[in-house]
Structure formats: C-alpha cells, structure tokens
mmCIF file of C-alpha atoms in Angstrom:
data_model
loop_
_atom_site.group_PDB
_atom_site.id
_atom_site.type_symbol
_atom_site.label_atom_id
_atom_site.label_comp_id
_atom_site.label_asym_id
_atom_site.label_seq_id
_atom_site.Cartn_x
_atom_site.Cartn_y
_atom_site.Cartn_z
ATOM 1 C CA MET R 423 130.821 -67.153 -28.790
ATOM 2 C CA VAL R 424 130.638 -67.236 -24.964
ATOM 3 C CA ASP R 425 128.733 -64.661 -23.440
ATOM 4 C CA PRO R 426 130.763 -63.143 -20.678
ATOM 5 C CA ILE R 427 127.967 -61.575 -18.857
ATOM 6 C CA ALA R 428 126.257 -65.202 -18.619
ATOM 7 C CA VAL R 429 129.414 -66.677 -17.408
ATOM 8 C CA LEU R 430 129.806 -64.241 -14.810
ATOM 9 C CA SER R 431 126.265 -64.531 -13.753
ATOM 10 C CA ARG R 432 126.697 -68.175 -13.273
ATOM 11 C CA MET R 433 129.669 -67.669 -11.282
ATOM 12 C CA MET R 434 127.679 -65.340 -8.956
ATOM 13 C CA THR R 435 124.589 -67.614 -8.567
ATOM 14 C CA LEU R 436 127.045 -70.528 -7.562
ATOM 15 C CA ALA R 437 128.744 -68.485 -5.090
ATOM 16 C CA GLU R 438 125.256 -67.581 -3.626
ATOM 17 C CA ILE R 439 124.531 -71.299 -3.619
ATOM 18 C CA TRP R 440 127.840 -72.094 -1.883
ATOM 19 C CA GLU R 441 127.161 -69.254 0.520
ATOM 20 C CA TRP R 442 130.108 -67.340 -0.323
ATOM 21 C CA ARG R 443 128.191 -64.299 -1.244
ATOM 22 C CA ASP R 444 124.607 -63.153 0.443
ATOM 23 C CA GLN R 445 121.744 -64.361 -1.077
ATOM 24 C CA GLY R 446 120.177 -62.070 -3.916
ATOM 25 C CA THR R 447 123.304 -60.063 -4.456
ATOM 26 C CA ASN R 448 124.375 -61.228 -7.897
ATOM 27 C CA PRO R 449 125.283 -57.936 -9.656
ATOM 28 C CA CYS R 450 124.427 -59.320 -13.198
ATOM 29 C CA ARG R 451 120.688 -59.645 -12.507
ATOM 30 C CA TYR R 452 120.115 -56.151 -13.746
ATOM 31 C CA VAL R 453 122.535 -55.927 -16.527
ATOM 32 C CA THR R 454 120.986 -55.626 -20.010
ATOM 33 C CA ARG R 455 122.155 -58.232 -22.250
ATOM 34 C CA HIS R 456 122.426 -57.841 -25.964
ATOM 35 C CA ARG R 457 121.408 -60.490 -28.401
ATOM 36 C CA GLU R 458 124.005 -61.670 -30.526
ATOM 37 C CA GLY R 459 123.155 -61.326 -34.212
ATOM 38 C CA LYS R 460 122.828 -64.483 -36.239
ATOM 39 C CA ARG R 461 126.190 -65.911 -37.650
ATOM 40 C CA GLU R 462 126.330 -65.965 -41.131
ATOM 41 C CA ARG R 463 129.005 -67.546 -43.197
ATOM 42 C CA TYR R 464 129.970 -67.309 -46.608
ATOM 43 C CA LEU R 465 132.202 -69.648 -48.658
ATOM 44 C CA SER R 466 134.939 -67.665 -50.731
ATOM 45 C CA THR R 467 135.929 -68.685 -54.044
ATOM 46 C CA GLU R 468 139.414 -70.300 -52.755
ATOM 47 C CA GLU R 469 137.241 -72.165 -49.969
ATOM 48 C CA LEU R 470 134.641 -73.270 -52.885
ATOM 49 C CA GLU R 471 137.643 -74.606 -54.746
ATOM 50 C CA ARG R 472 139.043 -76.502 -51.687
ATOM 51 C CA LEU R 473 135.696 -78.067 -50.780
ATOM 52 C CA GLY R 474 135.257 -79.374 -54.358
ATOM 53 C CA ALA R 475 138.814 -80.692 -54.224
ATOM 54 C CA ALA R 476 138.218 -82.287 -50.702
ATOM 55 C CA LEU R 477 134.958 -84.004 -51.994
ATOM 56 C CA THR R 478 136.509 -85.593 -54.905
ATOM 57 C CA ASN R 479 139.878 -86.674 -52.945
ATOM 58 C CA LEU R 480 137.954 -88.055 -50.315
ATOM 59 C CA VAL R 481 135.795 -90.301 -52.650
ATOM 60 C CA ASP R 482 138.864 -91.253 -54.561
ATOM 61 C CA LEU R 483 140.671 -92.450 -51.338
ATOM 62 C CA GLY R 484 137.584 -94.424 -50.208
ATOM 63 C CA LEU R 485 137.381 -92.256 -47.087
ATOM 64 C CA LEU R 486 133.973 -90.859 -48.201
ATOM 65 C CA TRP R 487 130.826 -92.534 -49.869
ATOM 66 C CA PRO R 488 130.193 -91.092 -53.129
ATOM 67 C CA ASP R 489 126.637 -90.862 -51.794
ATOM 68 C CA MET R 490 127.526 -88.553 -49.318
ATOM 69 C CA ALA R 491 129.771 -86.375 -51.477
ATOM 70 C CA ASN R 492 126.719 -85.993 -54.149
ATOM 71 C CA LEU R 493 124.589 -84.880 -51.399
ATOM 72 C CA PHE R 494 126.770 -82.238 -50.078
ATOM 73 C CA ARG R 495 127.373 -81.128 -53.810
ATOM 74 C CA LEU R 496 123.725 -80.951 -54.490
ATOM 75 C CA LEU R 497 123.078 -78.718 -51.099
ATOM 76 C CA LEU R 498 125.182 -76.242 -52.371
ATOM 77 C CA LEU R 499 124.121 -76.353 -55.912
ATOM 78 C CA VAL R 500 120.579 -76.038 -54.972
ATOM 79 C CA GLY R 501 120.533 -74.072 -51.917
ATOM 80 C CA ALA R 502 118.216 -76.409 -50.117
ATOM 81 C CA ARG R 503 117.762 -77.268 -46.578
ATOM 82 C CA ARG R 504 119.524 -80.344 -45.462
ATOM 83 C CA SER R 505 116.374 -82.423 -44.891
ATOM 84 C CA GLU R 506 115.009 -81.497 -48.476
ATOM 85 C CA ILE R 507 117.888 -83.334 -49.893
ATOM 86 C CA SER R 508 118.660 -85.982 -47.582
ATOM 87 C CA ASN R 509 114.945 -87.205 -47.740
ATOM 88 C CA CYS R 510 114.515 -86.558 -51.459
ATOM 89 C CA GLU R 511 112.928 -89.287 -53.511
ATOM 90 C CA TRP R 512 113.602 -90.163 -57.264
ATOM 91 C CA ASN R 513 109.860 -89.866 -57.867
ATOM 92 C CA TRP R 514 110.187 -86.071 -56.908
ATOM 93 C CA ILE R 515 112.471 -85.130 -59.664
ATOM 94 C CA ASP R 516 110.905 -83.569 -62.763
ATOM 95 C CA TRP R 517 113.652 -84.203 -65.371
ATOM 96 C CA GLU R 518 111.752 -82.249 -68.125
ATOM 97 C CA ARG R 519 111.031 -79.418 -66.063
ATOM 98 C CA ARG R 520 114.367 -79.404 -64.070
ATOM 99 C CA ILE R 521 112.895 -79.342 -60.720
ATOM 100 C CA ILE R 522 112.695 -81.191 -57.562
ATOM 101 C CA ALA R 523 109.014 -81.054 -56.564
ATOM 102 C CA LEU R 524 109.047 -81.315 -52.706
ATOM 103 C CA PRO R 525 105.651 -82.427 -51.550
ATOM 104 C CA ASP R 526 106.102 -80.746 -48.260
ATOM 105 C CA SER R 527 108.537 -78.507 -46.557
ATOM 106 C CA LYS R 528 108.741 -75.527 -43.959
ATOM 107 C CA THR R 529 106.857 -73.257 -46.327
ATOM 108 C CA GLY R 530 104.701 -75.984 -47.939
ATOM 109 C CA ALA R 531 105.041 -77.748 -51.233
ATOM 110 C CA LYS R 532 107.611 -75.992 -53.481
ATOM 111 C CA PRO R 533 109.980 -76.675 -56.430
ATOM 112 C CA LEU R 534 113.837 -76.573 -56.295
ATOM 113 C CA PHE R 535 115.145 -75.644 -59.557
ATOM 114 C CA LEU R 536 117.756 -77.416 -60.922
ATOM 115 C CA SER R 537 121.073 -76.195 -62.983
ATOM 116 C CA ASN R 538 122.909 -77.981 -65.400
ATOM 117 C CA GLU R 539 125.404 -78.781 -62.809
ATOM 118 C CA ALA R 540 122.746 -80.166 -60.377
ATOM 119 C CA ILE R 541 121.410 -82.398 -63.132
ATOM 120 C CA THR R 542 124.852 -83.690 -63.703
ATOM 121 C CA VAL R 543 125.112 -84.599 -59.744
ATOM 122 C CA LEU R 544 121.958 -86.342 -59.787
ATOM 123 C CA GLN R 545 122.635 -88.290 -62.877
ATOM 124 C CA ASN R 546 125.985 -89.310 -61.393
ATOM 125 C CA GLN R 547 124.185 -90.396 -58.101
ATOM 126 C CA LYS R 548 121.949 -92.816 -60.254
ATOM 127 C CA ILE R 549 125.047 -94.511 -61.056
ATOM 128 C CA THR R 550 127.081 -94.411 -57.833
ATOM 129 C CA THR R 551 124.194 -94.824 -55.064
ATOM 130 C CA ARG R 552 124.682 -97.747 -52.845
ATOM 131 C CA HIS R 553 121.219 -99.094 -53.317
ATOM 132 C CA GLN R 554 119.858 -99.044 -56.786
ATOM 133 C CA SER R 555 116.584 -100.223 -55.573
ATOM 134 C CA SER R 556 115.963 -97.522 -53.092
ATOM 135 C CA LYS R 557 113.259 -94.820 -53.680
ATOM 136 C CA PHE R 558 115.513 -92.366 -51.918
ATOM 137 C CA VAL R 559 117.898 -90.386 -54.064
ATOM 138 C CA PHE R 560 120.391 -90.575 -51.158
ATOM 139 C CA PRO R 561 119.624 -93.859 -49.129
ATOM 140 C CA GLY R 562 121.267 -94.855 -46.033
ATOM 141 C CA ALA R 563 122.796 -98.019 -44.810
ATOM 142 C CA LYS R 564 119.553 -99.830 -45.509
ATOM 143 C CA ALA R 565 117.697 -99.105 -48.782
ATOM 144 C CA ASP R 566 114.394 -98.208 -46.947
ATOM 145 C CA LYS R 567 115.695 -95.412 -45.014
ATOM 146 C CA ALA R 568 117.316 -91.937 -46.226
ATOM 147 C CA ILE R 569 120.706 -91.188 -45.316
ATOM 148 C CA VAL R 570 121.326 -89.921 -41.996
ATOM 149 C CA ASN R 571 124.345 -88.824 -39.636
ATOM 150 C CA LEU R 572 125.981 -86.000 -41.754
ATOM 151 C CA SER R 573 127.980 -84.446 -38.923
ATOM 152 C CA LYS R 574 130.634 -87.087 -39.074
ATOM 153 C CA PRO R 575 131.618 -87.003 -42.517
ATOM 154 C CA TRP R 576 130.937 -83.293 -42.861
ATOM 155 C CA LYS R 577 133.817 -82.741 -40.084
ATOM 156 C CA LEU R 578 136.253 -84.997 -42.448
ATOM 157 C CA ILE R 579 135.319 -82.917 -45.460
ATOM 158 C CA CYS R 580 135.973 -79.637 -43.476
ATOM 159 C CA GLU R 581 139.160 -81.111 -42.208
ATOM 160 C CA GLU R 582 140.212 -81.958 -45.413
ATOM 161 C CA ALA R 583 139.541 -78.818 -46.990
ATOM 162 C CA GLU R 584 140.797 -76.724 -44.018
ATOM 163 C CA LEU R 585 137.585 -75.026 -43.754
ATOM 164 C CA GLU R 586 136.955 -73.680 -39.954
ATOM 165 C CA ASN R 587 133.826 -72.818 -38.454
ATOM 166 C CA LEU R 588 131.546 -74.189 -41.480
ATOM 167 C CA ARG R 589 127.999 -75.400 -40.614
ATOM 168 C CA ILE R 590 126.220 -77.514 -43.182
ATOM 169 C CA HIS R 591 123.803 -74.696 -43.192
ATOM 170 C CA ASP R 592 126.035 -72.377 -44.404
ATOM 171 C CA LEU R 593 126.033 -74.265 -47.891
ATOM 172 C CA ARG R 594 122.589 -72.798 -47.905
ATOM 173 C CA HIS R 595 123.741 -69.197 -47.266
ATOM 174 C CA THR R 596 126.665 -69.226 -49.610
ATOM 175 C CA ALA R 597 124.141 -70.618 -52.608
ATOM 176 C CA ALA R 598 121.671 -67.753 -51.899
ATOM 177 C CA SER R 599 124.439 -65.083 -52.392
ATOM 178 C CA ILE R 600 125.686 -66.905 -55.474
ATOM 179 C CA ALA R 601 122.236 -66.782 -57.063
ATOM 180 C CA VAL R 602 121.353 -63.231 -55.893
ATOM 181 C CA GLY R 603 124.445 -61.579 -56.814
ATOM 182 C CA GLN R 604 125.992 -64.001 -59.286
ATOM 183 C CA ARG R 605 129.162 -63.835 -57.360
ATOM 184 C CA ARG R 606 131.808 -66.760 -57.715
ATOM 185 C CA CYS R 607 129.545 -68.313 -60.218
ATOM 186 C CA ALA R 608 132.233 -69.986 -62.472
ATOM 187 C CA SER R 609 134.426 -70.992 -59.457
ATOM 188 C CA HIS R 610 131.446 -72.361 -57.651
ATOM 189 C CA HIS R 611 130.477 -74.563 -60.652
ATOM 190 C CA TRP R 612 133.726 -75.493 -61.439
ATOM 191 C CA ALA R 613 134.404 -76.627 -57.736
ATOM 192 C CA LEU R 614 131.437 -78.407 -56.661
ATOM 193 C CA ALA R 615 130.016 -79.999 -60.117
ATOM 194 C CA ARG R 616 132.972 -82.115 -60.586
ATOM 195 C CA THR R 617 131.811 -85.713 -59.941
ATOM 196 C CA HIS R 618 133.115 -89.191 -61.097
ATOM 197 C CA THR R 619 131.427 -92.120 -62.771
ATOM 198 C CA ASN R 620 132.396 -95.907 -61.889
ATOM 199 C CA ALA R 621 132.948 -96.570 -65.630
ATOM 200 C CA ASN R 622 135.821 -94.052 -66.249
ATOM 201 C CA ASN R 623 136.403 -92.492 -63.025
ATOM 202 C CA SER R 624 136.833 -89.054 -64.862
ATOM 203 C CA ALA R 625 135.199 -85.585 -64.301
ATOM 204 C CA LEU R 626 131.722 -85.048 -65.939
ATOM 205 C CA CYS R 627 131.677 -81.334 -65.554
ATOM 206 C CA ALA R 628 134.181 -78.799 -65.166
ATOM 207 C CA CYS R 629 132.598 -75.494 -66.135
#
C-alpha cells in the first residue's frame, strides 16, 4: 500500500525544487509516520484447493515444467524458505530419517522434516526431473545449476488459480499456520500432494 504522507512529502519537495514553494516549507517534514506492519497472507481451504488444481492443470497442459510444480508443492508441504528448497541437493535427503538435512541456512545447519506427502513429491520428482544426472533436486536449464527465476511461473500459477496478492513467501506462512494449529490439514494435503508420474499420468496421493 502506498503511504499517502510519503507521496505528499515528495510532491512538496518537488515543488520546492521547481521553486513553486519557498525552500524548507514542506509541511510533511514533522509529521510522524507510523510503520506499516508486515503483511501476512494465509491461504484459505478453497485457495489451497485451487492452487493444487492449478499446479496439476498447468503441468498437464504443458505450460508448467513438472520440476516447478513439485518445487511449489514442497515449499508448502515443508514450510521452508524458497532458497532452501530451490538449492536442495539429493544427498541432503535422509530417506530413513525423513528429513532434508540443510548444511546451511539463515539459522545454520538444520533439518527440514518430511511428511508422507512431501516424501511422495520428492519420489515423483526423481522420476520427472529434467536432468536425471543432476545433484540438484530441482535443476535449472543446465544440470549443474539449481533452478532459478521462480517469479514468472509463480505469476502464471496465481493467474490460473485466481489467487491475488499472494507471494511465494506466503506459502511458508500458510505451512506454519497449518503445522501449529492443524487447520485445514486434510484439504491442504489433498490439494498439494497430488502429483503425476510419466508412467501412468495418474495421482499418487489424494489424502
């Protein structure tokens, strides 16, 4: 949201620069501005369902690479930061302990715990990945690079799902709210753990 005081102050400053007002007469100089609180956006049950359907539909239509769809599914199922998932390597995954053992993050080394649905997404990603030889779970156009440029496909996903003002980081907020309050859990799993294999193009999980 645009701060009206900031806009007005800029107008007054320009008026002084253009000599339409006397210098030092900006009336906004001494106005106390209140910081806007951080915006937090959480997906509703209906929005989760639309997001899950949009990911599946776009992949089926060939408009979204399966790697990208799986990345966004995992972001929500795990509640991790974007970079933690996009840069994830296969050797970080401990299948027996059901964790992604991050060697480094903003808070240092830490585990990301994997639900049944997250495991399903990762198993599917091993099949659909564009570069089977890559060390990255989500490789980019080149096998030796991690996937980048998530903004354009995210915009496409939001348009398909009719989701407004939703940032990628908001998936982390939603995952946290589900984990803490167990809210919308069944719908959350149903919507986002639906993935397809190349073999039969059918759903692997629909909790």
